[in-house]
Short mmCIF file of C-alpha atoms and ligand atoms in Angstrom, two decimals:
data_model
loop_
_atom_site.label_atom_id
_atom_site.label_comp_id
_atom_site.label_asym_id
_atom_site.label_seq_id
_atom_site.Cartn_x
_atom_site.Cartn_y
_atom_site.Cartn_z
CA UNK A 32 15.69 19.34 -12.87
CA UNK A 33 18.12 20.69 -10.34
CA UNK A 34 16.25 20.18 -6.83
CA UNK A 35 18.21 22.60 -4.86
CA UNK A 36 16.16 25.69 -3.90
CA UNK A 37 13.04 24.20 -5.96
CA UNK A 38 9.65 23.94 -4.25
CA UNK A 39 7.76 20.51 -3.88
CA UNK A 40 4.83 19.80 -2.67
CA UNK A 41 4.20 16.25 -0.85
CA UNK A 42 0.45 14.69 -0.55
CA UNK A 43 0.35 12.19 2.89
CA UNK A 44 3.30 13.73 3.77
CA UNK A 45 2.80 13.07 7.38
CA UNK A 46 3.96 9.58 7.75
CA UNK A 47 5.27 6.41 5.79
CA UNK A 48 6.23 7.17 2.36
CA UNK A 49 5.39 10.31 1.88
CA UNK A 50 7.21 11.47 5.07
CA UNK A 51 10.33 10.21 3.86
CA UNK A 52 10.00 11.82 0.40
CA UNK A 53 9.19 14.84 2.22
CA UNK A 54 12.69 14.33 4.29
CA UNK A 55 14.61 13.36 1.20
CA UNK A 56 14.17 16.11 -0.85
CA UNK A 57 14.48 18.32 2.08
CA UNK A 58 17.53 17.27 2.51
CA UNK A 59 18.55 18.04 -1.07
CA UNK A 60 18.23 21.19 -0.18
CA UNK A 61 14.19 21.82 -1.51
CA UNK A 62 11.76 23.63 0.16
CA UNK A 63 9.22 21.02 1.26
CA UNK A 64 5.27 21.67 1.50
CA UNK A 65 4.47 18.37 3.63
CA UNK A 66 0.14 18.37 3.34
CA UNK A 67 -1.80 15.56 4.38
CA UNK A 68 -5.28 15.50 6.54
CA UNK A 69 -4.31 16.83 9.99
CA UNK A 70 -7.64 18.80 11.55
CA UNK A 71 -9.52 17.39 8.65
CA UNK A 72 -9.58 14.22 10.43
CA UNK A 73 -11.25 14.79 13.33
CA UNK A 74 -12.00 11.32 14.48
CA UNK A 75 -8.92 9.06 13.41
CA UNK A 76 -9.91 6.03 13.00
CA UNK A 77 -13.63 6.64 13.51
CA UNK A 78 -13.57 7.63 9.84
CA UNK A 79 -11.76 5.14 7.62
CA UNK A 80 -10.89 1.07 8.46
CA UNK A 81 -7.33 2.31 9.97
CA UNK A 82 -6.30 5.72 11.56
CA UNK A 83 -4.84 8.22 9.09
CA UNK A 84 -2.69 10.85 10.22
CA UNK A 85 -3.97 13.58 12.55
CA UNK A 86 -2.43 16.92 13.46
CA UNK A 87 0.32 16.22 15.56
CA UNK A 88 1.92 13.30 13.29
CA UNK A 89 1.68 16.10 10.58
CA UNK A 90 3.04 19.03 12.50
CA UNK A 91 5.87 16.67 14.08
CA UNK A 92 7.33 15.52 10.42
CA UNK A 93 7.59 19.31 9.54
CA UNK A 94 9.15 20.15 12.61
CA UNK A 95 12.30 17.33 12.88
CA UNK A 96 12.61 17.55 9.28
CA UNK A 97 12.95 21.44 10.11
CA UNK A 98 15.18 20.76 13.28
CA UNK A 99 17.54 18.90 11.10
CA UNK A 100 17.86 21.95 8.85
CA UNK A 101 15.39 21.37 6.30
CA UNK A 102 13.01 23.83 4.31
CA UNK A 103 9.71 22.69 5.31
CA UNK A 104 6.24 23.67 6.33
CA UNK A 105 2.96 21.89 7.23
CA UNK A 106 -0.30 21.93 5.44
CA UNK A 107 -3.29 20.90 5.90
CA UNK A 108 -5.95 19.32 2.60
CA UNK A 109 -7.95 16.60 2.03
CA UNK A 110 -7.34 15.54 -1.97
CA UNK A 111 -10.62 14.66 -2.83
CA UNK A 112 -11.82 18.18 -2.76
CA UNK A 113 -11.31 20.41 -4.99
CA UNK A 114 -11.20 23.47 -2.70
CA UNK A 115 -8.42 22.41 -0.56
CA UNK A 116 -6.13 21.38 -3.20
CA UNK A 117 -6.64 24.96 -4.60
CA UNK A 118 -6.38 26.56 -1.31
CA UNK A 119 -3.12 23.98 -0.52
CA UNK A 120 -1.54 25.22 -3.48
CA UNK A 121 -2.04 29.02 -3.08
CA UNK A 122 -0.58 28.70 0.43
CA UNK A 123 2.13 26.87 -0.71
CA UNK A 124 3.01 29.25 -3.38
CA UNK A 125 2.46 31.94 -0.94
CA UNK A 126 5.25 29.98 1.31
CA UNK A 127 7.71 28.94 -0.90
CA UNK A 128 7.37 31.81 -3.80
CA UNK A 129 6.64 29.14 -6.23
CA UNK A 130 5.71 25.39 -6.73
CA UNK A 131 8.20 23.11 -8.88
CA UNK A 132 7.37 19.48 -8.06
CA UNK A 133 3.99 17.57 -6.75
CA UNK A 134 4.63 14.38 -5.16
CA UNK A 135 0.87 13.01 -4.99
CA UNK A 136 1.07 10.54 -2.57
CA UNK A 137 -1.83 9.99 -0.56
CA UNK A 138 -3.76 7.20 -0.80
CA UNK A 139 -6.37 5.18 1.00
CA UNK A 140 -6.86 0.89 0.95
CA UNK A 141 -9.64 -1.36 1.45
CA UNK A 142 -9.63 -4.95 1.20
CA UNK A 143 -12.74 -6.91 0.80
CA UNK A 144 -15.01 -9.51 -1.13
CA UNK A 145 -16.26 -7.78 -4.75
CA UNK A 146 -20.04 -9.59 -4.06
CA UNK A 147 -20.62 -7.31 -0.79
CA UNK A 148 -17.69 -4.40 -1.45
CA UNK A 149 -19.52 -1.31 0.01
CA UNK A 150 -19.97 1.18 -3.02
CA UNK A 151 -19.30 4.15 -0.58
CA UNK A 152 -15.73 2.60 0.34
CA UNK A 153 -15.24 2.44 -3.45
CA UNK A 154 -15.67 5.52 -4.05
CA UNK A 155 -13.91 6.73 -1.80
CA UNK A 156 -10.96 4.88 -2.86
CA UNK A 157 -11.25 6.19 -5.87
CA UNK A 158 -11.53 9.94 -4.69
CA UNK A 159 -8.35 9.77 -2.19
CA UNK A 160 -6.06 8.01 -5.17
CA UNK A 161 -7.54 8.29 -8.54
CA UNK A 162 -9.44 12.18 -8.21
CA UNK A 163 -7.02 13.59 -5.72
CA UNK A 164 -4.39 13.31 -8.10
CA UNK A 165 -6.44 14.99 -10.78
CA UNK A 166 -7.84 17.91 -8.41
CA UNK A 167 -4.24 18.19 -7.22
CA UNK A 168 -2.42 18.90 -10.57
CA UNK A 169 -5.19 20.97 -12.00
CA UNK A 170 -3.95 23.39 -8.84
CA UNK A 171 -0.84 22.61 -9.76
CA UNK A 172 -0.20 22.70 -13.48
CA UNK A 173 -0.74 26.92 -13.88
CA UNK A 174 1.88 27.19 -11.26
CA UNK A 175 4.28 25.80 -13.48
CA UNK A 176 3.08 26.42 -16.78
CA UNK A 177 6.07 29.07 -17.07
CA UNK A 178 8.80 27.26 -15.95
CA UNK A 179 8.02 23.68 -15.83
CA UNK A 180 7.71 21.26 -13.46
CA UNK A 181 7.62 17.78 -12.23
CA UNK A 182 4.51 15.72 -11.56
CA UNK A 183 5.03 12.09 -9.73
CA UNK A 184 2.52 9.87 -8.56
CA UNK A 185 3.01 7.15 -6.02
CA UNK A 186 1.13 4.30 -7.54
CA UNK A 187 2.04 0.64 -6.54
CA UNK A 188 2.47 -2.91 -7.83
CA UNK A 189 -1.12 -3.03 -7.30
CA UNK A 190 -1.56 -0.84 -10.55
CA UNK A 191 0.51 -3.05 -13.08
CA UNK A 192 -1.40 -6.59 -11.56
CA UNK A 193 -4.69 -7.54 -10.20
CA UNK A 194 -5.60 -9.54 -7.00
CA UNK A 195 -8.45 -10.84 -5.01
CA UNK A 196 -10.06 -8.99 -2.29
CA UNK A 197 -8.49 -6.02 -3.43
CA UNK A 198 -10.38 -4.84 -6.56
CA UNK A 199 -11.07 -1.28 -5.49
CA UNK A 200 -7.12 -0.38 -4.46
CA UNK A 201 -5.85 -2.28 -7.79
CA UNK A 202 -8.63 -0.50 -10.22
CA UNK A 203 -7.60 2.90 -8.44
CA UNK A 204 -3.60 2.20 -8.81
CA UNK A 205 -4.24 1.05 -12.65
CA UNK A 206 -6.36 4.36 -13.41
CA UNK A 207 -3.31 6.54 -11.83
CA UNK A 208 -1.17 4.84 -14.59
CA UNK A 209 -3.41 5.91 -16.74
CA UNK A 210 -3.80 9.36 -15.82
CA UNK A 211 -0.05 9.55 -15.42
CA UNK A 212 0.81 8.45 -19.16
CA UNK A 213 -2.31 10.73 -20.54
CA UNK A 214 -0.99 13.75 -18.32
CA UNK A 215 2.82 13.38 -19.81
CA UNK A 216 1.09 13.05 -23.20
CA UNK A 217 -0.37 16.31 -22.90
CA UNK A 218 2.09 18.23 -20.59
CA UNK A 219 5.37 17.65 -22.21
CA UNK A 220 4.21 20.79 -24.41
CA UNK A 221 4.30 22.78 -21.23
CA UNK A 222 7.50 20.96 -19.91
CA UNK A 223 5.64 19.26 -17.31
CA UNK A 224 7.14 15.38 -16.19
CA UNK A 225 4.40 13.19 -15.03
CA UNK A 226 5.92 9.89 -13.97
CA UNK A 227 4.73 6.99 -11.25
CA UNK A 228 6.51 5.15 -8.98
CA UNK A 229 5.05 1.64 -8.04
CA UNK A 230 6.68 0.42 -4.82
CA UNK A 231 6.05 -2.54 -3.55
CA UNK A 232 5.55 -4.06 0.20
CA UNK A 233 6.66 -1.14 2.41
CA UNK A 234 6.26 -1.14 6.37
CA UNK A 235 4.44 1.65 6.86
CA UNK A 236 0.89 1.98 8.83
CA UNK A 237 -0.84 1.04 5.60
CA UNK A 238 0.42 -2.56 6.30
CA UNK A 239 0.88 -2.50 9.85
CA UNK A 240 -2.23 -0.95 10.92
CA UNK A 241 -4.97 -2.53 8.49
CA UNK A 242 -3.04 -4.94 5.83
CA UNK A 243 -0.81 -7.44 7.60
CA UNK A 244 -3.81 -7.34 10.27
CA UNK A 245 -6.22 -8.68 7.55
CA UNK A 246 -4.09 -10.31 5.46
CA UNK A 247 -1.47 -12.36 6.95
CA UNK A 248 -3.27 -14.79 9.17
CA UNK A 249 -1.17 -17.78 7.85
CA UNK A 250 1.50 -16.69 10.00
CA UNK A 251 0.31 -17.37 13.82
CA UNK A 252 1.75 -16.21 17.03
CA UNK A 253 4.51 -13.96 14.75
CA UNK A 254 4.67 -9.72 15.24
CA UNK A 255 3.24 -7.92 12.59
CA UNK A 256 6.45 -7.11 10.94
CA UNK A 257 8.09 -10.80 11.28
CA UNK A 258 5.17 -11.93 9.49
CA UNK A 259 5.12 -9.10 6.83
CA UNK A 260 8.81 -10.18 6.51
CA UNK A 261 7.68 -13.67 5.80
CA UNK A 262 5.05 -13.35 3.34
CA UNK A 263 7.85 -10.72 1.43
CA UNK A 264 10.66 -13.56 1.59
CA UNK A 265 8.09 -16.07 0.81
CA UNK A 266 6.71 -14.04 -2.65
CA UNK A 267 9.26 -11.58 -4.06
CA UNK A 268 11.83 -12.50 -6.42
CA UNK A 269 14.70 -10.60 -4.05
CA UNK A 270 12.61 -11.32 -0.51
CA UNK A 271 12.94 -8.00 1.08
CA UNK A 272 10.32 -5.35 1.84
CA UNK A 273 11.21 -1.52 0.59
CA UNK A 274 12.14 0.89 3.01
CA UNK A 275 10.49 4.44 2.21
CA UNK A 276 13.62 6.16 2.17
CA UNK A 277 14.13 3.70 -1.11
CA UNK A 278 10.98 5.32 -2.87
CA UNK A 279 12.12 8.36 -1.99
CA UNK A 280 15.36 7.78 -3.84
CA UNK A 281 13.37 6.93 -7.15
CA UNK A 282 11.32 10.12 -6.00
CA UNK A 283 14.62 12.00 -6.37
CA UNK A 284 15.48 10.19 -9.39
CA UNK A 285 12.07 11.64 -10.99
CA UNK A 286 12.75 14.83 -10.14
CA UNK A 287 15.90 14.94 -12.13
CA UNK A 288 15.62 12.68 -14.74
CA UNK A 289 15.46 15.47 -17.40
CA UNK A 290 14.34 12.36 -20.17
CA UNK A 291 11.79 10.80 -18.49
CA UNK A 292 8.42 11.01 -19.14
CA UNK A 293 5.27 8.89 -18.62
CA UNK A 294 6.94 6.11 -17.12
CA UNK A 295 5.60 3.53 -14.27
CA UNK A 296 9.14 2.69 -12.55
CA UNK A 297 8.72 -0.41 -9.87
CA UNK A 298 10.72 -0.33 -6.62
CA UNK A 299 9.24 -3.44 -5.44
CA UNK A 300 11.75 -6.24 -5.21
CA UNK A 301 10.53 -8.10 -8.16
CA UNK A 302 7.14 -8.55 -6.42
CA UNK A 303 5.17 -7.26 -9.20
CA UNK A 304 6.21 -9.93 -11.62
CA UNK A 305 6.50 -13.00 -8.88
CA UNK A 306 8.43 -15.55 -8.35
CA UNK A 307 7.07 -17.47 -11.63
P1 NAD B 276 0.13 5.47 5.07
O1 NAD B 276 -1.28 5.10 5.37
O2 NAD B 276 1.15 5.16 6.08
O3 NAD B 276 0.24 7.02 4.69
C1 NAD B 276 -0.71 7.62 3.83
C2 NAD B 276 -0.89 9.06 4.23
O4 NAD B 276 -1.89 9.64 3.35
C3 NAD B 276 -1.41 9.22 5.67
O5 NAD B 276 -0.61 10.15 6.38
C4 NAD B 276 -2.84 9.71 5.49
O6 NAD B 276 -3.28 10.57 6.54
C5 NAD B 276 -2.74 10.46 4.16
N1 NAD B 276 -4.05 10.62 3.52
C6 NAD B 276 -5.04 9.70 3.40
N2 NAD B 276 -6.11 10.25 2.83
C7 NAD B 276 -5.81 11.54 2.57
C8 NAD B 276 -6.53 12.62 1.98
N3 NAD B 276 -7.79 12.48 1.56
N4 NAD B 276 -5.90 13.81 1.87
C9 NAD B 276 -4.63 13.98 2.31
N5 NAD B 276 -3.91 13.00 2.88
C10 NAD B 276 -4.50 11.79 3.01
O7 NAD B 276 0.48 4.75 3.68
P2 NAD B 276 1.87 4.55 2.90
O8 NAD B 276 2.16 3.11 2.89
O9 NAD B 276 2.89 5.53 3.33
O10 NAD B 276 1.34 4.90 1.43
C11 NAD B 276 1.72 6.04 0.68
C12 NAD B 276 1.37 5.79 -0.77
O11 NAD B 276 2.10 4.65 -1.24
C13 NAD B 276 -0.11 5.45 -0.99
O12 NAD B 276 -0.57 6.04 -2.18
C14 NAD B 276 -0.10 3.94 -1.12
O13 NAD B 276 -1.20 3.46 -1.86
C15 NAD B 276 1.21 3.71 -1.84
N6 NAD B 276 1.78 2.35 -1.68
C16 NAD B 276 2.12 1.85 -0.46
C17 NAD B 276 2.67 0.57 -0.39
C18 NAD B 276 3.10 -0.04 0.91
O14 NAD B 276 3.53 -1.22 0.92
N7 NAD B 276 3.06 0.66 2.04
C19 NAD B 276 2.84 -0.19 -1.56
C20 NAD B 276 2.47 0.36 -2.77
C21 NAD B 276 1.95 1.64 -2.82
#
């Protein structure tokens, strides 16, 4: 698909990964619908183990990506309910005149022991990265029934291999494989791509705020990032994080890739297979 004057639509689209999709394919010229929680959370923090984006990070990615030229508007949607991915996708169409490509990027982590794991903070894993996916291309899929479209699902290295302490985030990343081969299966008919990308270790608030805080401890006396750096060098096969504008590129890559279909494509420095 061409992504010039197309429409996509970007889930966690105010920071990290999803911001820089949302910048990339701006600047290829696509009108950008950048949605992540904004008022919806109205105690950062207060409501999940690590502050998720409020208001003003998700108004200040639309507007630089707009001072720099690009096509893009804020919106605001939690993906685990149904009603605001509908009402997300009407106002985007509304926007933009149409709806071409859903990046569904949002998603929530948790680490913790499986023998105490609260069941509430699985679920809710499960509802930000497994059922927000689903809820968001059921809005999505009659919007492009007539001309096709492009579904992509940012999944993780966490979805191709399990790991302790993190059963919840790996189940949830291993279903939205699933769901992404089973929706290609069954949208190809309506020329609908559904492909994941799995990136790897990216610095983004995910890590800095919650992981490297809870995981890294082997590391004393370093910054976050110097010891995020060493754990990468220490277990990837090429020892080098991924910067988001690098998923972004494979993002692109989605878009157009005009034979690709239920794929899982890693960006994650060999991490996912290791270093043996
Ligand atoms: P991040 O925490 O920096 O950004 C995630 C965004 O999603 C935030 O802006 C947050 O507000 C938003 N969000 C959370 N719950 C939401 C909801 N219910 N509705 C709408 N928006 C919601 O994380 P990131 O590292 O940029 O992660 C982006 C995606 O990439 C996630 O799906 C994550 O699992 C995946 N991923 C990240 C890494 C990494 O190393 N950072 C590795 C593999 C996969």
């Amino acid at each position: 698909m061409e992504i010039e004057g197309k429409t996509v639509l970007v889930t966690g689209a105010a920071r990290g990964i999803g911001r820089a999709i949302a910048e990339a394919f701006a600047r290829e010229g696509a009108n950008v619908a950048a949605a992540d929680l904004g008022s919806l959370t109205v105690n950062p923090g207060a409501d999940w183990h690590y502050a998720l984006s409020p208001e003003s990070e998700l108004a200040k990615t639309a507007r630089e990506i707009s001072e720099r030229g690009g096509a893009c508007m804020a919106f605001e949607v939690d993906v685990s309910e149904r009603a605001s991915c509908q009402n997300l996708v009407s106002e985007a169409v509304e926007a933009f005149g149409g709806l071409d490509i859903l990046v569904n990027n949002a998603g929530i982590i948790k680490l913790g022991q499986l023998a105490d794991f609260a069941e509430a903070e699985w679920d809710r894993i499960f509802a930000v990265n497994v059922k927000g996916a689903f809820l968001m291309a059921q809005a999505t899929i009659p919007r492009m029934e007539k001309n096709g479209g492009v579904i992509i699902n940012i999944a993780s290295n966490a979805g191709k291999r399990g790991s302790a302490f993190n059963s919840a985030y790996c189940a949830s990343k291993f279903a939205l494989i699933g769901l992404t081969q089973s929706m290609a299966a069954e949208l190809a008919a309506s020329a609908i791509r559904v492909n994941a990308i799995c990136p790897g270790n990216v610095f983004t608030p995910m890590q800095f705020d919650y992981l490297v805080k809870h995981r890294l401890q082997q590391y004393p006396g370093q910054s976050f990032e110097a010891a995020f750096d060493a754990f990468v060098e220490e277990t990837a096969p090429l020892g080098r994080k991924q910067a988001p504008a690098e998923i972004a590129e494979a993002a692109l890559y989605m878009a157009r890739a005009d034979s690709v279909t239920g794929a899982s494509l890693s960006v994650d420095g060999g991490s996912g297979i290791g270093l043996s």
